[in-house]
mmCIF file of C-alpha atoms and ligand atoms in Angstrom:
data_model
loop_
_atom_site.group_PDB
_atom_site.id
_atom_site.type_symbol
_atom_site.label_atom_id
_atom_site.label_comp_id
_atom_site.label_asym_id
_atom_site.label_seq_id
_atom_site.Cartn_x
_atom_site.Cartn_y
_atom_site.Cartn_z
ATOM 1 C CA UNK A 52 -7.449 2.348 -12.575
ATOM 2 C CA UNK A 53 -10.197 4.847 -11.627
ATOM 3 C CA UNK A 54 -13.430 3.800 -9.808
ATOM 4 C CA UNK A 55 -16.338 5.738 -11.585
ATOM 5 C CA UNK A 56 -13.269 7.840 -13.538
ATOM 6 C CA UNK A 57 -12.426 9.713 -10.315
ATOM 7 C CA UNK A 58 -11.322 7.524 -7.197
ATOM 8 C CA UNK A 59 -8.974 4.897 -6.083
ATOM 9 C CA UNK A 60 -10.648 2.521 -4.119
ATOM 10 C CA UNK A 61 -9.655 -0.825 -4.731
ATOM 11 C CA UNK A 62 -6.396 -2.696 -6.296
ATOM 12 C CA UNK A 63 -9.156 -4.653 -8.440
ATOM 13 C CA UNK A 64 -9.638 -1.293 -10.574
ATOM 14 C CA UNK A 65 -5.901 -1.759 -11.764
ATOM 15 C CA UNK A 66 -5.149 -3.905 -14.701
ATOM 16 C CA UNK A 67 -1.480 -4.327 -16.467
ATOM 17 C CA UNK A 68 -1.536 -1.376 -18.480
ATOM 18 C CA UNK A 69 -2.979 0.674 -15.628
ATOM 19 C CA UNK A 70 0.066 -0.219 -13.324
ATOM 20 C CA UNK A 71 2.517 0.042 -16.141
ATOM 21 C CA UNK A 72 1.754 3.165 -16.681
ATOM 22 C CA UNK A 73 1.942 3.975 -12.947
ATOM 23 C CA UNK A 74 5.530 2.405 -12.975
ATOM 24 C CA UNK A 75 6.315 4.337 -15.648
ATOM 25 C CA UNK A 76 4.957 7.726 -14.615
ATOM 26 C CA UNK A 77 6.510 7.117 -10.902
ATOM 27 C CA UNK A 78 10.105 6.978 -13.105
ATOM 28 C CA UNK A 79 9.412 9.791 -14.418
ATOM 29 C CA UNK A 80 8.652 11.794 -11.392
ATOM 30 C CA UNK A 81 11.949 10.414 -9.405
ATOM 31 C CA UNK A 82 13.845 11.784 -12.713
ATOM 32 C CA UNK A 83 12.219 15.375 -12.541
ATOM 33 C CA UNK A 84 12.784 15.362 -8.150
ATOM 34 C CA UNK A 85 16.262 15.156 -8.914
ATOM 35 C CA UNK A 86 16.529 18.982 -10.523
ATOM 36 C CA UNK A 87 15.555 22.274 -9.890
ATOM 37 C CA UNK A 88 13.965 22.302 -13.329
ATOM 38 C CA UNK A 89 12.433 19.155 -12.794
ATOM 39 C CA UNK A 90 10.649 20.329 -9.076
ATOM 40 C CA UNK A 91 9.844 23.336 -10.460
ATOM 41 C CA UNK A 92 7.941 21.671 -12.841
ATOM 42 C CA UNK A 93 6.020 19.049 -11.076
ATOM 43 C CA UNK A 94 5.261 22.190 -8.631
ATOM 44 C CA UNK A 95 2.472 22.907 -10.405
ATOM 45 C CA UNK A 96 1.122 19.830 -11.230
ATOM 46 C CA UNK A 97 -1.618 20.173 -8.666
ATOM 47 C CA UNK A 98 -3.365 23.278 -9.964
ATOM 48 C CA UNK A 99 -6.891 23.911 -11.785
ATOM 49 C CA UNK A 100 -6.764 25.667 -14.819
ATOM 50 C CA UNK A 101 -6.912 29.612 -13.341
ATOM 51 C CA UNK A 102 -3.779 28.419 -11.022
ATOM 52 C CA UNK A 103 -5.676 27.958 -7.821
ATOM 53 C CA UNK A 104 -4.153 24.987 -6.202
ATOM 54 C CA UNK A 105 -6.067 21.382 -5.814
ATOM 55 C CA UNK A 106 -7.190 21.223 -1.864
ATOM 56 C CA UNK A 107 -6.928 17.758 -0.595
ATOM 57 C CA UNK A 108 -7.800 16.369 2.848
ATOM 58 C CA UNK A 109 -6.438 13.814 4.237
ATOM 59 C CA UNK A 110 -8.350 11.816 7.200
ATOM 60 C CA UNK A 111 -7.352 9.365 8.964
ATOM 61 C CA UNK A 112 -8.686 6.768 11.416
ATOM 62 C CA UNK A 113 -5.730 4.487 12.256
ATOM 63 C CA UNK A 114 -2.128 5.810 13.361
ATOM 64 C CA UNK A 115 0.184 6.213 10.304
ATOM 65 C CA UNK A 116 3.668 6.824 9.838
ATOM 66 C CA UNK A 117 4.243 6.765 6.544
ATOM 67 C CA UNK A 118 1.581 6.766 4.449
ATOM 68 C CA UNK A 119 0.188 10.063 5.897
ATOM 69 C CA UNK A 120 3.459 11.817 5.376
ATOM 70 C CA UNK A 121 4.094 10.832 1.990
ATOM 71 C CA UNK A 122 0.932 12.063 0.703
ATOM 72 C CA UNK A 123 1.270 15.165 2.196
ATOM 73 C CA UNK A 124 4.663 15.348 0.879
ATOM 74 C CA UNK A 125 3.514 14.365 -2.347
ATOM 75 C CA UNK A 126 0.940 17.208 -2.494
ATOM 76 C CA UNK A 127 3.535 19.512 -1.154
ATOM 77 C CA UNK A 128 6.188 18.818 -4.422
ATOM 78 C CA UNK A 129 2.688 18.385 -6.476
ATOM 79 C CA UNK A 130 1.694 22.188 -5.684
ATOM 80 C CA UNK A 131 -1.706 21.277 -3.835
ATOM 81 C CA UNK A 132 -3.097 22.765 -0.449
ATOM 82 C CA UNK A 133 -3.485 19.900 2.159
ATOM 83 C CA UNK A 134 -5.037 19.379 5.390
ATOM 84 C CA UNK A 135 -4.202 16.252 7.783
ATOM 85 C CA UNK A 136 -7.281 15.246 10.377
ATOM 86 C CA UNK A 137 -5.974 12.487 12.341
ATOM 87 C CA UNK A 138 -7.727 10.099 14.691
ATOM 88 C CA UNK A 139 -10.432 11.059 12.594
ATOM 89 C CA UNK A 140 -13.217 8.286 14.662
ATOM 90 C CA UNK A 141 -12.461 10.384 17.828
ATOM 91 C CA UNK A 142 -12.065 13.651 17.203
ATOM 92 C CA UNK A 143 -14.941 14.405 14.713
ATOM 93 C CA UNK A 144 -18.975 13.874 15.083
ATOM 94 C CA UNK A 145 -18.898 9.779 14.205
ATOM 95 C CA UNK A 146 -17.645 9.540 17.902
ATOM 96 C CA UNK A 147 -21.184 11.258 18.631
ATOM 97 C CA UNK A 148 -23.160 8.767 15.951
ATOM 98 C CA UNK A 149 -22.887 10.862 13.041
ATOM 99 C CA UNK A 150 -22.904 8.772 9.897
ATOM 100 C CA UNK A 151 -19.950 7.435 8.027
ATOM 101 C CA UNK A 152 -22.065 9.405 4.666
ATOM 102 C CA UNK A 153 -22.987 12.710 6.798
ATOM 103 C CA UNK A 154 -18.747 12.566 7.733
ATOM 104 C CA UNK A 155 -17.965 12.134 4.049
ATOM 105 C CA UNK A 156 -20.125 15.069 2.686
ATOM 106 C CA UNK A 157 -19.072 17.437 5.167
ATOM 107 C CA UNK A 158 -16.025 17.195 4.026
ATOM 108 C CA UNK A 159 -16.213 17.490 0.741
ATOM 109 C CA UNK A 160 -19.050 20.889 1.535
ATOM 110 C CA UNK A 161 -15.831 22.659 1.848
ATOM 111 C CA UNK A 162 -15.174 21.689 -1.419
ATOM 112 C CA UNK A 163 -12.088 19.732 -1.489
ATOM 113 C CA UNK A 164 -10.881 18.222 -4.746
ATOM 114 C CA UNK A 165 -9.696 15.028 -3.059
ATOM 115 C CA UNK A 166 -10.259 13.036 0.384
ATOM 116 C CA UNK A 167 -7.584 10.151 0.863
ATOM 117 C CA UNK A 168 -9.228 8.047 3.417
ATOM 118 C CA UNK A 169 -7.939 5.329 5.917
ATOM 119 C CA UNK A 170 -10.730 3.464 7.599
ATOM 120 C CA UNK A 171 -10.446 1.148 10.016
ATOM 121 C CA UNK A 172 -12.672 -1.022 8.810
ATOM 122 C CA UNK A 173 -15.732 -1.624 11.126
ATOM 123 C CA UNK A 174 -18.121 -0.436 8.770
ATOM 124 C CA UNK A 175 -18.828 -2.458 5.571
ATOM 125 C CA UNK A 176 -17.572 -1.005 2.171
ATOM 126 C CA UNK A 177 -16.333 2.558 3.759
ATOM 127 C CA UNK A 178 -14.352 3.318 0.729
ATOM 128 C CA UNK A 179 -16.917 2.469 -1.788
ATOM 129 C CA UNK A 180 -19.942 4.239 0.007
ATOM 130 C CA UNK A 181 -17.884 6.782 0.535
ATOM 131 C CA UNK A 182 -17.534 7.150 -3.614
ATOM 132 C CA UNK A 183 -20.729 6.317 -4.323
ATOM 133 C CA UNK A 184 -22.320 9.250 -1.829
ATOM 134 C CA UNK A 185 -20.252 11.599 -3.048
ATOM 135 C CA UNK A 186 -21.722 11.199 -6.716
ATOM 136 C CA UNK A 187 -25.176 10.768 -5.599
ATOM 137 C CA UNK A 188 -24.885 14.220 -3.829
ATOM 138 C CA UNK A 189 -23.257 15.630 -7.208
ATOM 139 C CA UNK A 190 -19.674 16.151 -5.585
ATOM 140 C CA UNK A 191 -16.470 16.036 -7.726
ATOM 141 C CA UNK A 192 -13.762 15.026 -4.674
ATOM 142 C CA UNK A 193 -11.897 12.313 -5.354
ATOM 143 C CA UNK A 194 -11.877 9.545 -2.577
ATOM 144 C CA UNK A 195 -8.272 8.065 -2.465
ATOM 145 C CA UNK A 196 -8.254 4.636 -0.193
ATOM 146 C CA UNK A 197 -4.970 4.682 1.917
ATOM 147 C CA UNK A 198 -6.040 1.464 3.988
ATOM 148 C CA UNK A 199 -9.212 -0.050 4.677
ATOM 149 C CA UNK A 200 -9.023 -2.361 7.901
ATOM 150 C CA UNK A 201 -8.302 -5.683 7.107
ATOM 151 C CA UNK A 202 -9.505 -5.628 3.818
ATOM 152 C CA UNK A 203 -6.962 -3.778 0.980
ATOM 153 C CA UNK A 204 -4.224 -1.241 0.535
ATOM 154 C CA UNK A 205 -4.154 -0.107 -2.801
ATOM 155 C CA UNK A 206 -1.674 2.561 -3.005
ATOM 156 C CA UNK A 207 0.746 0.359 -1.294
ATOM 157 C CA UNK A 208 0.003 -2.110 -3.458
ATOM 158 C CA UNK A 209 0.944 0.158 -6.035
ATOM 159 C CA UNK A 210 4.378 1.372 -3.733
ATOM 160 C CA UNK A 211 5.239 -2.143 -3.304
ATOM 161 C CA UNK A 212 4.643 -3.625 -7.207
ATOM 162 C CA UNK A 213 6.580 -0.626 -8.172
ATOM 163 C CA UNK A 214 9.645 -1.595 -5.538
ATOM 164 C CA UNK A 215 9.682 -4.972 -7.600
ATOM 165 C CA UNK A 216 9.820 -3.778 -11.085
ATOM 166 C CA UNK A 217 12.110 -1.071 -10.251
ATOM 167 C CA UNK A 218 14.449 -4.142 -8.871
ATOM 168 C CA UNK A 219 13.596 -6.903 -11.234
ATOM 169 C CA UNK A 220 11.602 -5.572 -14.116
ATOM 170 C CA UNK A 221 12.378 -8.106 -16.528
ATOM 171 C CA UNK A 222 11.809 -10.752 -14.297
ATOM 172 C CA UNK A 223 8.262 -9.121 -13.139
ATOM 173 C CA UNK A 224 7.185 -7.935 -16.728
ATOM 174 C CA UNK A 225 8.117 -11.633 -18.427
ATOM 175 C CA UNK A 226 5.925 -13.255 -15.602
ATOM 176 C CA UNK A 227 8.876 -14.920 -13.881
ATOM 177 C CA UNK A 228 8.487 -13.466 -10.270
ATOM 178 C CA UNK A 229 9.061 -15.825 -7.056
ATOM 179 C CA UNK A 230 7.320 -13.906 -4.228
ATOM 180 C CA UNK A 231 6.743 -15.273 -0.911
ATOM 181 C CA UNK A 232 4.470 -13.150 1.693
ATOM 182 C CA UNK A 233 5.111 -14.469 5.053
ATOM 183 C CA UNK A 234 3.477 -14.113 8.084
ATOM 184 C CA UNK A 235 -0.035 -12.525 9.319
ATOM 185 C CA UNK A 236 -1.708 -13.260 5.825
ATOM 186 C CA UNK A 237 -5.090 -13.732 7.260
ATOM 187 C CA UNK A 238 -5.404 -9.303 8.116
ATOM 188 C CA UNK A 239 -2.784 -7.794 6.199
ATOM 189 C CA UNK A 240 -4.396 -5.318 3.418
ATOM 190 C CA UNK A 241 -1.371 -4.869 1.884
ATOM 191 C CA UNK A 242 -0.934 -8.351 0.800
ATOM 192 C CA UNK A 243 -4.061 -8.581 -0.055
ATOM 193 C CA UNK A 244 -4.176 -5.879 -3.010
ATOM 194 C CA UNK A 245 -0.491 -7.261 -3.841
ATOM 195 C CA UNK A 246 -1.980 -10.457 -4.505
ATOM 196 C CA UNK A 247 -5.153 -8.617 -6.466
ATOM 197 C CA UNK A 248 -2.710 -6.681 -8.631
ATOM 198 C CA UNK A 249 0.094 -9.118 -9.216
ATOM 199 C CA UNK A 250 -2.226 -11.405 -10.966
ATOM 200 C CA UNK A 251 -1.776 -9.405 -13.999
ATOM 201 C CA UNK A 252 1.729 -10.452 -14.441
ATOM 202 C CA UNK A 253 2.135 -13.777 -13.404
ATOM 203 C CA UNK A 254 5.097 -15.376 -11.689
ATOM 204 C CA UNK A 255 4.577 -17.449 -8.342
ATOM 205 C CA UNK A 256 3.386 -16.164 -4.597
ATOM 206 C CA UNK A 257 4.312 -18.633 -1.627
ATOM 207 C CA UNK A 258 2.143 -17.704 1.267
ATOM 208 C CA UNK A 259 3.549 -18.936 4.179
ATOM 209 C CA UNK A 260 1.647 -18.766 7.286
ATOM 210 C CA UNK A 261 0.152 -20.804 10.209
ATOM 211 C CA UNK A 262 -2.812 -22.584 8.287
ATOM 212 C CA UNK A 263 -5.344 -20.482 10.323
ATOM 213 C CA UNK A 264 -3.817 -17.342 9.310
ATOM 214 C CA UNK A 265 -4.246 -17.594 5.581
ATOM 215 C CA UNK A 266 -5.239 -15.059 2.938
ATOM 216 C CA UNK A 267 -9.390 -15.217 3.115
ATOM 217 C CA UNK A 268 -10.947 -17.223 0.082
ATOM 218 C CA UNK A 269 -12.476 -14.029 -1.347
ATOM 219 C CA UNK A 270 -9.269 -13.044 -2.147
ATOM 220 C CA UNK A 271 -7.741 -16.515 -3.521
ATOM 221 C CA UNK A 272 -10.484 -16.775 -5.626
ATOM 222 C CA UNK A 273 -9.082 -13.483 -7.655
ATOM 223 C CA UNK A 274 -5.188 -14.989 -8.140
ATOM 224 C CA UNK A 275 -5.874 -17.192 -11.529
ATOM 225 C CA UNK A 276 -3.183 -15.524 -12.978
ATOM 226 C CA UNK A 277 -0.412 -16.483 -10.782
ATOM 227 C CA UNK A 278 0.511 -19.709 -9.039
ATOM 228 C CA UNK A 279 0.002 -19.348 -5.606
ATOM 229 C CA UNK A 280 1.043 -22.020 -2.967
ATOM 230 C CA UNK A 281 0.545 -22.411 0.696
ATOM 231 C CA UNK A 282 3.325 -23.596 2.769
ATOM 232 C CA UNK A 283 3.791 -23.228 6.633
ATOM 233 C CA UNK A 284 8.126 -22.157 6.741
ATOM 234 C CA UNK A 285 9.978 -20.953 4.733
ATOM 235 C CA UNK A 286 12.983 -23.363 4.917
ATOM 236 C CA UNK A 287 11.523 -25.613 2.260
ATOM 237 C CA UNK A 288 11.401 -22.606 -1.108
ATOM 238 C CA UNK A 289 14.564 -20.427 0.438
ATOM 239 C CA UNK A 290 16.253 -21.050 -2.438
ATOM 240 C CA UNK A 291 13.357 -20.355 -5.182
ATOM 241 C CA UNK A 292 12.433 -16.690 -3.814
ATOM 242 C CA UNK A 293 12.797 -12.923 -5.291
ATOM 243 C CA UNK A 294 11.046 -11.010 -3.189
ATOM 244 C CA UNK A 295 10.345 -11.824 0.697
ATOM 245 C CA UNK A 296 7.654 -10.079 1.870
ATOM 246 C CA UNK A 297 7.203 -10.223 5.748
ATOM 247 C CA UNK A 298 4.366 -8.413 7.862
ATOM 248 C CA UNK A 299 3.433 -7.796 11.175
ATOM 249 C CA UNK A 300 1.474 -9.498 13.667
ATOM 250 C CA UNK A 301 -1.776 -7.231 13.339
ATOM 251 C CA UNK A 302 -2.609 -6.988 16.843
ATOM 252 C CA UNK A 303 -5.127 -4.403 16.844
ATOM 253 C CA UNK A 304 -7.262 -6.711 14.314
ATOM 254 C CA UNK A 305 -7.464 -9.396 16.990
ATOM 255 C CA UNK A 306 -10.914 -9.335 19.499
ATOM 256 C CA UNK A 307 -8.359 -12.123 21.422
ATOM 257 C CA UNK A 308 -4.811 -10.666 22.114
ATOM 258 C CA UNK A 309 -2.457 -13.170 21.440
ATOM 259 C CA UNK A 310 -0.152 -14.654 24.283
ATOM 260 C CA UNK A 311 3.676 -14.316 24.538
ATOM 261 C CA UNK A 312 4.050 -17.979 23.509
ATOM 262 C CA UNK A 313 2.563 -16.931 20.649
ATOM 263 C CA UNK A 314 4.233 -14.216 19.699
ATOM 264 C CA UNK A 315 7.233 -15.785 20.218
ATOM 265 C CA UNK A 316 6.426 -18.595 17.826
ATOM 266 C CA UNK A 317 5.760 -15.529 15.064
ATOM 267 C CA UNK A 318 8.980 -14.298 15.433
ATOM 268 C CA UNK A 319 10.434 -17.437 14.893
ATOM 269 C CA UNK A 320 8.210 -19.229 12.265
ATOM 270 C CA UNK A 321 7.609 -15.638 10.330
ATOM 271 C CA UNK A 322 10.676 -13.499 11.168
ATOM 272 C CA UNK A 323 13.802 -12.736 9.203
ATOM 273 C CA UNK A 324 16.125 -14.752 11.806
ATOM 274 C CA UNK A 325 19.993 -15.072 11.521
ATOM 275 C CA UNK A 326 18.976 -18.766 10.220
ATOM 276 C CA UNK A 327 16.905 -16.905 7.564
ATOM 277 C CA UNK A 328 19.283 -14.007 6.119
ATOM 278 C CA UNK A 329 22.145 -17.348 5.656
ATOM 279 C CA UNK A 330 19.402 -19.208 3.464
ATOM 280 C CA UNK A 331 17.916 -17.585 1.112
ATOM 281 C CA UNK A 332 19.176 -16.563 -2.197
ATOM 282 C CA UNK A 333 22.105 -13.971 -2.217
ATOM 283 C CA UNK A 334 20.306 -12.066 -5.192
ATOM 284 C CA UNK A 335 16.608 -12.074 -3.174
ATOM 285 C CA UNK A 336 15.285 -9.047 -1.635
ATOM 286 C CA UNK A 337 13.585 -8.725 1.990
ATOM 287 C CA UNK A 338 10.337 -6.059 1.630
ATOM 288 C CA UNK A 339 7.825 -5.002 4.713
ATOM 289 C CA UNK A 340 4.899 -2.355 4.447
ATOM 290 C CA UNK A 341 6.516 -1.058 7.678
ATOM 291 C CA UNK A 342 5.491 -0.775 10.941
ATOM 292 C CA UNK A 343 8.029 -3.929 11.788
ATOM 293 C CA UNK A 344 7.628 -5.468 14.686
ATOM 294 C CA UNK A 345 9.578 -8.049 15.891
ATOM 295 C CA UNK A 346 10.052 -10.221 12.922
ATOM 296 C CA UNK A 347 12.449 -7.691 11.344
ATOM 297 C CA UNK A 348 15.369 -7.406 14.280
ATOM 298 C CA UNK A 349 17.873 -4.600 13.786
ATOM 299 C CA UNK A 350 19.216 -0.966 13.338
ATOM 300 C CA UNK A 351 16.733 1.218 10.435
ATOM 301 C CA UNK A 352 18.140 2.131 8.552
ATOM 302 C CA UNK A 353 19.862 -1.090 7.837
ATOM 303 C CA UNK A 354 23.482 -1.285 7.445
ATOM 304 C CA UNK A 355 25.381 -4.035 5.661
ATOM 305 C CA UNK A 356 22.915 -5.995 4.366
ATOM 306 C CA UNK A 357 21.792 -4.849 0.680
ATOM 307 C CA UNK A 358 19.090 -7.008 0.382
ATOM 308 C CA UNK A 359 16.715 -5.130 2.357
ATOM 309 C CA UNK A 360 14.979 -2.621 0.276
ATOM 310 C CA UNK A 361 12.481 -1.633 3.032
ATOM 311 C CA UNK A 362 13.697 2.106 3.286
ATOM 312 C CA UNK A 363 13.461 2.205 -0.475
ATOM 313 C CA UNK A 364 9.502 1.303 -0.187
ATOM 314 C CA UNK A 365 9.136 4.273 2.199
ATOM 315 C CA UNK A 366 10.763 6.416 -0.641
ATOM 316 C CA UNK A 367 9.037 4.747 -3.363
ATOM 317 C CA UNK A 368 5.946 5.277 -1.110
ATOM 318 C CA UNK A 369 6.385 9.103 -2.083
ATOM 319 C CA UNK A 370 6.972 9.076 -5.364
ATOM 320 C CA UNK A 371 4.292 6.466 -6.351
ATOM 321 C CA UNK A 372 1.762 8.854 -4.565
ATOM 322 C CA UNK A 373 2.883 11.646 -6.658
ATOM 323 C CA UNK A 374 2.312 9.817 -9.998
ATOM 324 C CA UNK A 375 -0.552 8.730 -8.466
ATOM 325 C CA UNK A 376 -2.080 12.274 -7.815
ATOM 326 C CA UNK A 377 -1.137 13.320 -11.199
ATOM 327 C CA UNK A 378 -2.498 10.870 -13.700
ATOM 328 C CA UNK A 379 -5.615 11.314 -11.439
ATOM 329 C CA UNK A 380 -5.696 15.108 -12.113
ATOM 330 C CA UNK A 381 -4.843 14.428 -15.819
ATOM 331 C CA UNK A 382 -7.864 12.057 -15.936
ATOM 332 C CA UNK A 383 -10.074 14.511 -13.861
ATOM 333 C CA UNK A 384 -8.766 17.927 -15.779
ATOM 334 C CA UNK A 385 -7.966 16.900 -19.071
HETATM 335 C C1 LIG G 91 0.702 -1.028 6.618
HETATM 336 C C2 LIG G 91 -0.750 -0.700 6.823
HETATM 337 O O1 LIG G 91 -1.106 0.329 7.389
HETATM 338 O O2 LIG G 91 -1.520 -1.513 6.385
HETATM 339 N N1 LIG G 91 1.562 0.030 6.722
HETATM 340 C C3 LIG G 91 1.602 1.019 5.766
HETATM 341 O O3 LIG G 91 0.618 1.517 5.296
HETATM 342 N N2 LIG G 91 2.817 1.370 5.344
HETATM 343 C C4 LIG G 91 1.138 -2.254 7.321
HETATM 344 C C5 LIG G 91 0.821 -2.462 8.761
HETATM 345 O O4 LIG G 91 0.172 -1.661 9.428
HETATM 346 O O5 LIG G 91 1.257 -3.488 9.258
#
């Protein structure tokens, strides 16, 4: 689970038992949130052994929503001290040519225990340099990935496997998974670690895309353990699927902007459309990493229609952070 023991860089690192016991852990944590007892307890969590409290920085190059809150939320119920830098390119010395490296030490000079990153992606490898500086210089932070441009998404990877099993864990756990991830396949990280991660369980993934937009080969070449299938709509496996999983168009990924005809023809192709919600199977469940664009229509949160689990993602989002952060101290402290 842990590059190099310490950081969490890449959804490859996971394997079964790694995510199980992630699952399992996250359970835990959503039991304990629901007493005093239980938040007193995890309260501490985030502590060295004299008491002092676990100082984490979080820095951030892309806008978040989200995933910035919920891990400063989760150090918040965890007991740790946090710091938020956001629009982290501009505002510090790499908009004046200082080193990706140079950036990272600074950082963790002040001595924080753990720097969650997102990166937007121009510069080969961020996460992993990042890492692999900090233990040539002889630093103990932590570097936790929270979205490397278009390349992976690890702790939503972990959010969203977790939003599965907590809906259909026997299903997920005996292999038997339908999952379809529609839409901008070619530059969504999240899907991308999904796919990476959900390998160790089996089951099927329908990617269903324009053929131009398709996961990248790097990636496909990692999926032997589940069946994965290209298909262009959806109309044709409606039926078959457990889990939708739609995405954005990722605009900002793009050195051409797309047109209107073509994001109209998103919308339609890769959107949940009325035509959509009377298809598929009454017992399937619609997911998105969230932002939604125009694919998902509609009033957030939504009302009336149970098979969106979307808002539960966001919470799950949370709580998966917080087991996160603690098996990592447990690892690092134990
Ligand atoms: C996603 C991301 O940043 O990759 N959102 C998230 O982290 N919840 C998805 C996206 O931006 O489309």
């Amino acid at each position: 689970m842990f590059y190099n023991g310490r950081h969490i860089i890449s959804a490859r690192d996971f394997d079964r038992g790694d995510l199980l016991s992630v699952f399992q852990r996250t359970a835990d944590i959503e039991k304990k949130m629901k007493t005093p007892h239980g938040r007193r307890e995890l309260g501490v969590v985030l502590k060295h052994s004299d008491g002092a409290p676990w100082r984490v920085k979080v820095m951030f190059d892309e806008p978040s929503t989200r995933t910035m809150d919920s891990f400063r939320e989760a150090c918040k119920a965890l007991g740790a001290d946090c710091t938020v830098t956001t629009n982290m390119k501009a505002t510090s010395s790499r908009a004046k040519g200082e080193s990706w490296e140079d950036t990272v030490l600074m950082s963790a000079i002040y001595g924080y225990n753990c720097l969650v990153i997102r990166h937007d992606g121009t510069e080969p490898h961020a996460m992993r340099r990042a890492a692999d500086t900090l233990k040539a210089y002889g630093f103990e932070a932590s570097v936790i990935n929270a979205g490397e441009g278009n390349i992976e998404h690890p702790t939503q990877m972990v959010l969203d496997l977790y939003t599965m099993w907590a809906y259909r864990r026997e299903r997920f756990e005996a292999g038997k998974l339908v999952c379809a991830f529609v839409g901008d396949l070619a530059d969504s990280r999240t899907i991308h670690s999904n796919l990476l991660a959900l390998r160790h369980f089996g089951g099927k993934a329908y990617l269903v895309s324009f053929p131009d937009n398709n996961v990248p080969d790097s990636i496909l070449q990692e999926t032997d353990g589940i069946t994965v299938e290209k298909v262009e709509c959806w109309d044709q496996i409606a039926g078959e699927v457990n889990f939708w999983y739609f995405t954005r168009l990722q605009k900002e990924r793009r050195s051409v902007q797309p047109d209107a005809d073509f994001e109209r023809r998103y919308s339609e192709c890769y959107g949940a459309t009325e035509r959509f919600w009377r298809a598929i199977h009454p017992d399937a469940f619609v997911m998105h990493p969230l932002p939604r664009g125009p694919e998902i229509p509609g009033k957030f949160p939504p009302l009336g229609e149970p098979r969106i689990v979307y808002h539960k993602q966001v919470y799950y989002g949370w709580m998966t952070r917080m087991a996160l952060f603690s098996l990592l101290h447990e690892a690092r402290e134990a």
